[in-house]
CSV table of C-alpha atoms and ligand atoms in Angstrom, one decimal:
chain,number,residue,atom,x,y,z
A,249,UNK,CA,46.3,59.6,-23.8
A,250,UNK,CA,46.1,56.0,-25.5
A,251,UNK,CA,49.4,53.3,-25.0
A,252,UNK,CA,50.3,51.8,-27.9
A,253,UNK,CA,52.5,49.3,-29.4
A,254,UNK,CA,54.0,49.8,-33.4
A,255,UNK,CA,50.1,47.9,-34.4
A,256,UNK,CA,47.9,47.8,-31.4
A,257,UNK,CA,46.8,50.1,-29.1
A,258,UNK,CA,46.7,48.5,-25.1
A,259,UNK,CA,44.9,51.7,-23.3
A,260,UNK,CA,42.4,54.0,-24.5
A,261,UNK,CA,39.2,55.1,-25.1
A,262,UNK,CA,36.3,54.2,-28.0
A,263,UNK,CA,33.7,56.9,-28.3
A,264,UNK,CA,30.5,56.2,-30.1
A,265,UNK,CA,30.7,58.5,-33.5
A,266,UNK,CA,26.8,59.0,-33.3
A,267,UNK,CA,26.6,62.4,-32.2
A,268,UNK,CA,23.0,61.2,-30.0
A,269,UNK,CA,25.2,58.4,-28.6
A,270,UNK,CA,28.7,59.7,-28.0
A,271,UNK,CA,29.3,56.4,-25.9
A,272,UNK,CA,32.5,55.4,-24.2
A,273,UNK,CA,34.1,52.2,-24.0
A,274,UNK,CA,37.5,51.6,-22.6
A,275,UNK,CA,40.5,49.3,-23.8
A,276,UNK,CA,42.3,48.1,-21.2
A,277,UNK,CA,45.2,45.8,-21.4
A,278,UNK,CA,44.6,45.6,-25.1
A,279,UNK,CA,40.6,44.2,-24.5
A,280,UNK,CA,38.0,46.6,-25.6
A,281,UNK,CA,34.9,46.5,-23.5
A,282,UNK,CA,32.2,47.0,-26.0
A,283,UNK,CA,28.9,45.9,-23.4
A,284,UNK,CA,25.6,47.4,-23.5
A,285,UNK,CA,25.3,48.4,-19.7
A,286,UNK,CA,29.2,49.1,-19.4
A,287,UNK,CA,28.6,50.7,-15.6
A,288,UNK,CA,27.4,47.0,-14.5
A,289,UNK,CA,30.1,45.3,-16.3
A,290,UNK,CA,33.0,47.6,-14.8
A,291,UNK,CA,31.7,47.4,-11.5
A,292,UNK,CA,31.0,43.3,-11.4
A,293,UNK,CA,34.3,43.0,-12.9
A,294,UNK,CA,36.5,45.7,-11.2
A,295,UNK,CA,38.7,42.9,-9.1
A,296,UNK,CA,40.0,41.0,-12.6
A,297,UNK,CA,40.4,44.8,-14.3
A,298,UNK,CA,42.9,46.0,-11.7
A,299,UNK,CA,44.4,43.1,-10.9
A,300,UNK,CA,48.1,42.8,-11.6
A,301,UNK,CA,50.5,40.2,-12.8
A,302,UNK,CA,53.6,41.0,-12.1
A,303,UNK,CA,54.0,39.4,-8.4
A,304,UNK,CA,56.1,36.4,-7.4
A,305,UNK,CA,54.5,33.0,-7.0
A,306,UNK,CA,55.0,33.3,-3.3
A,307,UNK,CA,53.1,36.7,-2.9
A,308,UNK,CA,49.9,35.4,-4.4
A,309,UNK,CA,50.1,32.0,-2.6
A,310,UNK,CA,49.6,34.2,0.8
A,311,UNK,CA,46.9,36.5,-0.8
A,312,UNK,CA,45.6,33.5,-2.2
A,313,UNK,CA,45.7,32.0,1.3
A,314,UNK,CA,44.1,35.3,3.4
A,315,UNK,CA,41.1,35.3,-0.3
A,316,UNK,CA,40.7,31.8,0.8
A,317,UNK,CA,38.8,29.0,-0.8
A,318,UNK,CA,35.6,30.0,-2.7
A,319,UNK,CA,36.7,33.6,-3.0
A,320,UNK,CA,36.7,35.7,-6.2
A,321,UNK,CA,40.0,35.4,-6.7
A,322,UNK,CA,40.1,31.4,-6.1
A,323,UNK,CA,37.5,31.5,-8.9
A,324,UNK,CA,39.7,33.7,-10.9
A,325,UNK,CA,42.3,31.2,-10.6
A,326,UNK,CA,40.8,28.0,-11.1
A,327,UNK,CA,39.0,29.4,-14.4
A,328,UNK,CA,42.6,30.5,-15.7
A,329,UNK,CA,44.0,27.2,-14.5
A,330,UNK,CA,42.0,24.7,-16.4
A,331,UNK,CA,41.1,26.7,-19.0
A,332,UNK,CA,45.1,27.9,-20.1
A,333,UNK,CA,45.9,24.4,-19.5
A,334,UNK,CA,43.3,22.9,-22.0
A,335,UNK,CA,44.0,25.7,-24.4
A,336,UNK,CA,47.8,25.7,-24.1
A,337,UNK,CA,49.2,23.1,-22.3
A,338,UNK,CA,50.7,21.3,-25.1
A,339,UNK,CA,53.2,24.0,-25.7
A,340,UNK,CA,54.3,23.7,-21.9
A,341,UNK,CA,57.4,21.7,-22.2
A,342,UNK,CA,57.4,21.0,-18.5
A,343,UNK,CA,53.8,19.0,-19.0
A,344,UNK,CA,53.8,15.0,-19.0
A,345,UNK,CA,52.6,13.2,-21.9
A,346,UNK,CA,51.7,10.7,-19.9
A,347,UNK,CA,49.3,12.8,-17.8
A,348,UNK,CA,45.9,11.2,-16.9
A,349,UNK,CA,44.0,13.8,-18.9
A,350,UNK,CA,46.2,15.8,-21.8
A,351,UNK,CA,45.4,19.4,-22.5
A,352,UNK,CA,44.1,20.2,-26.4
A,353,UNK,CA,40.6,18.7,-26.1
A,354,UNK,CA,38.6,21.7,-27.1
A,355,UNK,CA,41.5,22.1,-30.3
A,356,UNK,CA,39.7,18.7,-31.3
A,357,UNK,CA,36.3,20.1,-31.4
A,358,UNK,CA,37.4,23.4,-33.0
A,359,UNK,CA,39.0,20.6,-36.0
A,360,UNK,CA,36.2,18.4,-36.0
A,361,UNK,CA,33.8,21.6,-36.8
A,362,UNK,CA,35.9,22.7,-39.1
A,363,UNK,CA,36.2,19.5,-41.2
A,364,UNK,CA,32.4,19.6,-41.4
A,365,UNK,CA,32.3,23.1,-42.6
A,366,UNK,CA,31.4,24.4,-46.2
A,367,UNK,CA,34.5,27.3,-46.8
A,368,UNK,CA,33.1,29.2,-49.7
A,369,UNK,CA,32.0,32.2,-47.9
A,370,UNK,CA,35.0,35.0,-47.5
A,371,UNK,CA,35.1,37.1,-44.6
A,372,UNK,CA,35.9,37.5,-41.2
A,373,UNK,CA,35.3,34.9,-38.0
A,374,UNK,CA,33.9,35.0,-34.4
A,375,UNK,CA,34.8,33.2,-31.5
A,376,UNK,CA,31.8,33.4,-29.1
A,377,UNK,CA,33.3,32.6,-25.5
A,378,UNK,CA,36.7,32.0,-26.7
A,379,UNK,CA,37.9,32.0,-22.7
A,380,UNK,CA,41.4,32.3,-23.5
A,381,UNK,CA,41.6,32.5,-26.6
A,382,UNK,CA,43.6,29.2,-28.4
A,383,UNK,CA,40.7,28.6,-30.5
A,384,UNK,CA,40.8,32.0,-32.1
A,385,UNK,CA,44.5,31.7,-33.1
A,386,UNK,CA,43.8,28.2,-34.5
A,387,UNK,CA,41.2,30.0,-36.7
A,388,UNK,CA,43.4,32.7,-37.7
A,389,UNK,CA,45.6,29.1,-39.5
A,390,UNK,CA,42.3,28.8,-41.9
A,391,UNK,CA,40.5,32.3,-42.6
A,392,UNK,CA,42.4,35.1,-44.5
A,393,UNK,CA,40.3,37.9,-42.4
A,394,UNK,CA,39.8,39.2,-39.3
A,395,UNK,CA,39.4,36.5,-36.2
A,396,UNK,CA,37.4,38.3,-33.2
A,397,UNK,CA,37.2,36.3,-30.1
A,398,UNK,CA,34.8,37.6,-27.5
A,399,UNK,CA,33.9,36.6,-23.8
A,400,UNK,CA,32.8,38.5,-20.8
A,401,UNK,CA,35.4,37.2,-18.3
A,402,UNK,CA,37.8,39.5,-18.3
A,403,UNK,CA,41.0,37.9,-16.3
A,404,UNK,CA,40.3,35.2,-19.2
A,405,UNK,CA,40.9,37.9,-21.8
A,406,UNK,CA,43.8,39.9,-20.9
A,407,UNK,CA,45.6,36.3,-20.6
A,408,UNK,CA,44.4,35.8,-24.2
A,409,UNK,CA,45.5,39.4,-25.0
A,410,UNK,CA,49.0,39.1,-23.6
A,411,UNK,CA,50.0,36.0,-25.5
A,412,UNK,CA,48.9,37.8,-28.7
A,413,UNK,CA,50.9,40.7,-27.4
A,414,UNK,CA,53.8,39.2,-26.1
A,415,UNK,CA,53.8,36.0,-27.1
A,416,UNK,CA,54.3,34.4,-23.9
A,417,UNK,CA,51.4,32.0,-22.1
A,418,UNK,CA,51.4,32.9,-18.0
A,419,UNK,CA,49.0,31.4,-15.5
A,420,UNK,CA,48.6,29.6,-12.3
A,421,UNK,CA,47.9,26.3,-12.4
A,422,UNK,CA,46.1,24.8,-9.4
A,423,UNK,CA,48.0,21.6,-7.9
A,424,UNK,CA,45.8,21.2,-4.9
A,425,UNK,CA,43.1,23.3,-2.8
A,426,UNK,CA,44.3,26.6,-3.0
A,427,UNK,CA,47.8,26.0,-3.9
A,428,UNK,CA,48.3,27.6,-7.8
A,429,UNK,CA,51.9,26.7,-9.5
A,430,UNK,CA,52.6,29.9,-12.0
A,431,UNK,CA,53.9,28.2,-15.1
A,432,UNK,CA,55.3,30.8,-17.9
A,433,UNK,CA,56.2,30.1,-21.1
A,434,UNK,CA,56.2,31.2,-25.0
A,435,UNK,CA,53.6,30.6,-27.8
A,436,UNK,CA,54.0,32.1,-31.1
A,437,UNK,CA,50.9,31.5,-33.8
A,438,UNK,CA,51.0,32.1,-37.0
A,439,UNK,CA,48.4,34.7,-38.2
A,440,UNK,CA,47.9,36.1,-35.4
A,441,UNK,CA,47.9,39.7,-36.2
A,442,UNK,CA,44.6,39.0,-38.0
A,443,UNK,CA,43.7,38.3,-34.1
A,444,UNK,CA,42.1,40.4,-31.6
A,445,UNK,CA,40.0,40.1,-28.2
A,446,UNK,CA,37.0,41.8,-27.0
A,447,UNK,CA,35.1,42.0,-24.0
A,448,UNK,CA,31.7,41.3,-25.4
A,449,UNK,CA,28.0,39.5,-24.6
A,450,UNK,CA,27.4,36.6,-26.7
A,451,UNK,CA,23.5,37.4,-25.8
A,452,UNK,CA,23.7,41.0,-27.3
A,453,UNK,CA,27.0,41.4,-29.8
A,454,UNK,CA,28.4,44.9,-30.7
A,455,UNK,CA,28.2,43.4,-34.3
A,456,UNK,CA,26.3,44.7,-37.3
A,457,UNK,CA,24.0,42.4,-39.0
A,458,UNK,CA,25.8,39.9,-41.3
A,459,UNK,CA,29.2,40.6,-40.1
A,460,UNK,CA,30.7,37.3,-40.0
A,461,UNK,CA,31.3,34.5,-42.2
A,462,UNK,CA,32.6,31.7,-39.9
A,463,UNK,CA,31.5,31.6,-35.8
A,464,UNK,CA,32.3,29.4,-33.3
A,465,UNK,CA,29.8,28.9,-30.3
A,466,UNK,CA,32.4,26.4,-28.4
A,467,UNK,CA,30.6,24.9,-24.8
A,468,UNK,CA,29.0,27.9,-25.0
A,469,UNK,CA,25.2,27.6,-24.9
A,470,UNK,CA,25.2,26.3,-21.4
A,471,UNK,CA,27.1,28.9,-20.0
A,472,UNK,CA,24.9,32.0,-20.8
A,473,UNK,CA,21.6,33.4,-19.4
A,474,UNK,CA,19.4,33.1,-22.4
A,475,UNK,CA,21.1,30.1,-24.8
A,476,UNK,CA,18.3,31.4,-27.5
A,477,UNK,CA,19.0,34.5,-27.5
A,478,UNK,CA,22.9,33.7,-28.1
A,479,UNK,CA,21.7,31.5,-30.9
A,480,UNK,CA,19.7,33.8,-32.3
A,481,UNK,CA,22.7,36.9,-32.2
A,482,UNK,CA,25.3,34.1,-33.8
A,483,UNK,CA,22.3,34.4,-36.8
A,484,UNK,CA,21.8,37.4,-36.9
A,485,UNK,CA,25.7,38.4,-37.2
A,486,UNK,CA,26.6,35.5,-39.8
A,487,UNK,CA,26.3,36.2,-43.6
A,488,UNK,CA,24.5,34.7,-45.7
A,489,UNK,CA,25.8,31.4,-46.6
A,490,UNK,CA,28.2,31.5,-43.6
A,491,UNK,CA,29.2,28.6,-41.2
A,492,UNK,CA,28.2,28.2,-37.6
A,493,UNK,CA,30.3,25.4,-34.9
A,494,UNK,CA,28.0,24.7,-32.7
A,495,UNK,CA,29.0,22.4,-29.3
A,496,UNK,CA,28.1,21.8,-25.9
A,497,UNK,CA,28.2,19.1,-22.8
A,498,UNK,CA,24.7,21.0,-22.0
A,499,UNK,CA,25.8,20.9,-18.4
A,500,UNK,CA,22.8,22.8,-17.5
A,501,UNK,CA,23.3,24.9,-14.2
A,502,UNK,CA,21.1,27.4,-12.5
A,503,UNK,CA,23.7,30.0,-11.1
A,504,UNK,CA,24.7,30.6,-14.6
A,505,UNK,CA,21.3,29.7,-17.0
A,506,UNK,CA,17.9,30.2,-15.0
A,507,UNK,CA,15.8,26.6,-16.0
A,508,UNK,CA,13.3,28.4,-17.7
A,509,UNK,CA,15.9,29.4,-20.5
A,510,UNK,CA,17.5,26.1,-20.5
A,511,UNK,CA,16.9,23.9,-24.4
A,512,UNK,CA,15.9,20.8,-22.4
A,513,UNK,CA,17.0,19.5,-19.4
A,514,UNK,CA,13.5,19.9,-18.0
A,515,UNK,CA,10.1,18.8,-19.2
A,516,UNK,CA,10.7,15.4,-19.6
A,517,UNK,CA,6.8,14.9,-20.4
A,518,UNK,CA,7.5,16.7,-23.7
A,519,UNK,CA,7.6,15.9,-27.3
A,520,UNK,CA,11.4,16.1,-26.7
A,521,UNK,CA,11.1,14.1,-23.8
A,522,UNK,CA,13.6,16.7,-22.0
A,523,UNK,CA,16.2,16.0,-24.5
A,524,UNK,CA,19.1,19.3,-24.8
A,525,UNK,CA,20.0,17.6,-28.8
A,526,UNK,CA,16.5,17.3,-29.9
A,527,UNK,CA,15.2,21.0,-28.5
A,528,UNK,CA,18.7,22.3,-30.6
A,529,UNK,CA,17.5,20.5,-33.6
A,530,UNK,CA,14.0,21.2,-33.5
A,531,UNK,CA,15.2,25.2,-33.4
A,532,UNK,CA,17.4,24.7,-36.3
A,533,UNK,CA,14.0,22.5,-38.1
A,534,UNK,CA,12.3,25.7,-39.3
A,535,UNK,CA,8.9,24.8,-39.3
A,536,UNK,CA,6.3,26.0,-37.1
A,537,UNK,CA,8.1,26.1,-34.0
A,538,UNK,CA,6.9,29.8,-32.3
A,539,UNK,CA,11.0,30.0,-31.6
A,540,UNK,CA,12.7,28.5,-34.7
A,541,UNK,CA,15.7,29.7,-35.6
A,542,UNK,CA,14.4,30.3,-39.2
A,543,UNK,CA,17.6,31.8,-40.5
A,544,UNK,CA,19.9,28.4,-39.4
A,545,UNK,CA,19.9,24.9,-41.0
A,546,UNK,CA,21.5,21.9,-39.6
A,547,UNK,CA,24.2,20.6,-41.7
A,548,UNK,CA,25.8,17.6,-40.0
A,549,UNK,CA,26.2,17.2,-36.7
A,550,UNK,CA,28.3,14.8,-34.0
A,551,UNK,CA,26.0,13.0,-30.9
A,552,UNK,CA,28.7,12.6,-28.4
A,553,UNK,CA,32.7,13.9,-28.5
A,554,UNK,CA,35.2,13.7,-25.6
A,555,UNK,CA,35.8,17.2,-24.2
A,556,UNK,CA,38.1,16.6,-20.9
A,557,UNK,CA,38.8,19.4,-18.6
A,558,UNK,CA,41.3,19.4,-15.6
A,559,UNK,CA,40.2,20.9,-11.8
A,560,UNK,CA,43.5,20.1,-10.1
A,561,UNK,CA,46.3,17.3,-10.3
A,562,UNK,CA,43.6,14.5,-8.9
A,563,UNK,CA,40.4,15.8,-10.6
A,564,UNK,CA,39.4,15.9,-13.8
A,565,UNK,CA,35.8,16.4,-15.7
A,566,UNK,CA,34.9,14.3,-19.1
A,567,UNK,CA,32.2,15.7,-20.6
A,568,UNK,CA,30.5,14.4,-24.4
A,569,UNK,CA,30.3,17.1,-26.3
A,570,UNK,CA,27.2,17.1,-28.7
A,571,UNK,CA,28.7,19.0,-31.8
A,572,UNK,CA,26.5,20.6,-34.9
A,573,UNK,CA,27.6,22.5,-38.1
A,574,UNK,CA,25.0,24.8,-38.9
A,575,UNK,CA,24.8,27.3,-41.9
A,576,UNK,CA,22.9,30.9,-42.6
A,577,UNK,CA,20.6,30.5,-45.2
A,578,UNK,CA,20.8,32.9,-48.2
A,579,UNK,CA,17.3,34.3,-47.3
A,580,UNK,CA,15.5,33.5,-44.2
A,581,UNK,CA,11.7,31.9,-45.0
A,582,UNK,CA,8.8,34.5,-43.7
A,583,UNK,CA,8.3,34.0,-40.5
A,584,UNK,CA,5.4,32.0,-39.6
A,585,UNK,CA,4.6,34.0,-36.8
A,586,UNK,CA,1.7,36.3,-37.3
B,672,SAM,C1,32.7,26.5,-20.8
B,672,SAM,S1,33.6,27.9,-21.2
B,672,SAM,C2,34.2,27.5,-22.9
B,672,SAM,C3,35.4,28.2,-23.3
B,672,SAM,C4,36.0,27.8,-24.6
B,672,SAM,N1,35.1,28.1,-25.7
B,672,SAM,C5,36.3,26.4,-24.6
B,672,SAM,O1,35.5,25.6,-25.1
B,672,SAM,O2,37.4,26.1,-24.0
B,672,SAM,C6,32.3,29.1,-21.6
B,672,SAM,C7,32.9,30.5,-21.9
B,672,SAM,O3,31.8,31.3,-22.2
B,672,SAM,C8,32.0,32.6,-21.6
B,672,SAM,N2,30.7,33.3,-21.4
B,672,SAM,C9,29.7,33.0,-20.6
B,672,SAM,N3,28.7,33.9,-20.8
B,672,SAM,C10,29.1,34.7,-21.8
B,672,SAM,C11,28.5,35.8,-22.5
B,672,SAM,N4,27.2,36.2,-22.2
B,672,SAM,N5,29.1,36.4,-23.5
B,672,SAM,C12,30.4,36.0,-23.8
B,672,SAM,N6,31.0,34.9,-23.2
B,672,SAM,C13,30.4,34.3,-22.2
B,672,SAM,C14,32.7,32.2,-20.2
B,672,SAM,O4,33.3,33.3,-19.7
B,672,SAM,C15,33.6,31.1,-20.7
B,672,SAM,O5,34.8,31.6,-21.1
């Protein structure tokens, strides 16, 4: 019952091979949904699944208009909107140069990591909440294996999944309140059949241990319930040897991290006076910290990078990015935990 193209396959059905699992996990649009509690997952995200794409701009403007501000599908949109735009706007030919914040900001930090990082490990790469999914192709430029990028929002996804399908970039762009421009056009990158997108937790990966030799955690950390436990699953799924980009504003907020999970931002009375870049490096220290991310180690790391994201035509966030290369160790010290 699957729909394929000639090398992918867009609808279908994974099924555990463990006879005492025999688990199923759908692809849809060309995303596989490989989550731990898929009924939760299909059920929180059933408006982005079965949405469709292929209605005129003025169609959506009304639905958009009777969803209203604030709605699901106003958040849909904005999340496309200044995401695509950061991701892809520079092959847009209708977009300004001269516009008061350029799209590409996050391909800076993606380069920056990269320049920092040790190459020698073969293998394949993850892109932990690669939104819509530019930093995966850019990756796909560098590593001779298999680039995965994985999020959890799935309208985010199937964008990235088109463009690696069809080559084209679609997605509204918000001008002003509620009122989204569609803007369509092609993006070709090269490699990108080494390139595919799941629909996966960052907090609990689908991934065998030491699956990885390259990931990419980009303005992640701050976006997911537990931040330690995403560390510790990017460590557990890199190989030995294998590099980590690490970045984030640490825009700390309590509707998407609960405080007592946040690395700083609280506690100010601390040995790390509060501070989100000394709590990251004291995990990466080793040491006797009860939590320390024994299997990482800091190799270099950037205090403060421009990361600029646009809202609408008049608003714009600049964030400074603090950025670290980390690396797996070949084998992890005991752990001083009794
Ligand atoms: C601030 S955005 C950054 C996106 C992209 N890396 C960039 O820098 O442009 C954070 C991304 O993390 C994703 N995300 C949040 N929680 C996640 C989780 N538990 N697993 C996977 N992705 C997650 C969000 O959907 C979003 O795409």
């Amino acid at each position: 019952m699957s729909k394929k193209t000639h090398d992918s396959i867009l609808e279908g059905v994974l099924v555990c091979s463990n006879a005492d699992c025999l688990g199923e996990y759908p692809i849809i649009d060309g995303v596989p949904i490989v989550v731990a509690d898929l009924r939760n997952y299909v059920s929180q995200n059933i408006i982005p699944i079965l949405s469709r794409s292929d209605l005129s701009e003025t169609t959506e403007s009304l639905l958009g208009d009777c969803c209203g501000p604030g709605s699901a599908f106003d958040s849909y949109r904005q999340h496309l909107s200044t995401y695509t735009f950061d991701h892809y706007g520079n092959l847009d030919s209708n977009e300004s140069e001269d516009a008061p914040v350029l799209p590409g900001s996050v391909l800076n930090l993606l380069k920056q990591g990269l320049t920092g990082l040790d190459k020698k490990v073969g293998g394949a790469a993850i892109d932990l909440g690669c939104a819509v999914g530019r930093t995966s192709f850019e990756l796909a430029r560098t590593i001779d294996d298999l680039i995965i990028g994985v999020d959890l929002n799935f309208a985010m996804l199937r964008t990235a999944a088109a463009i690696l399908h069809h080559g084209r970039v679609a997605y509204p762009k918000r001008r002003v309140g509620i009122v989204f421009d569609k803007r369509e056009f092609a993006a070709a990158f090269e490699g990108s059949s080494k390139v595919d997108f799941w629909a996966c937790d960052a907090t609990l990966l689908p991934f065998a241990d030491e699956s990885f030799a390259l990931a990419a955690s980009l303005n992640v950390i701050d976006c997911v319930q537990s931040p330690y436990d995403h560390l510790k699953e990017l460590g557990r799924v890199l190989k030995a040897n294998g590099g980590a980009i690490i970045c984030a504003p640490y825009d700390w907020n309590v509707n998407v991290t609960p405080a007592e999970t946040w690395l700083g931002g609280h506690s100010q009375r601390s040995e790390s006076r509060g501070a989100s870049e000394n709590m990251l490096r004291s995990l990466l220290a080793g040491g006797e910290h009860p939590y320390a991310l024994q299997e990482l180690e800091l190799i270099s790391e950037s205090e403060a990078l421009p990361w600029s994201l646009r809202l609408h035509d008049r608003s714009f966030m600049n964030y400074l990015v603090h950025l670290l290369v980390v690396r797996k160790r070949s084998s992890s010290p005991p752990s001083l935990i009794s």
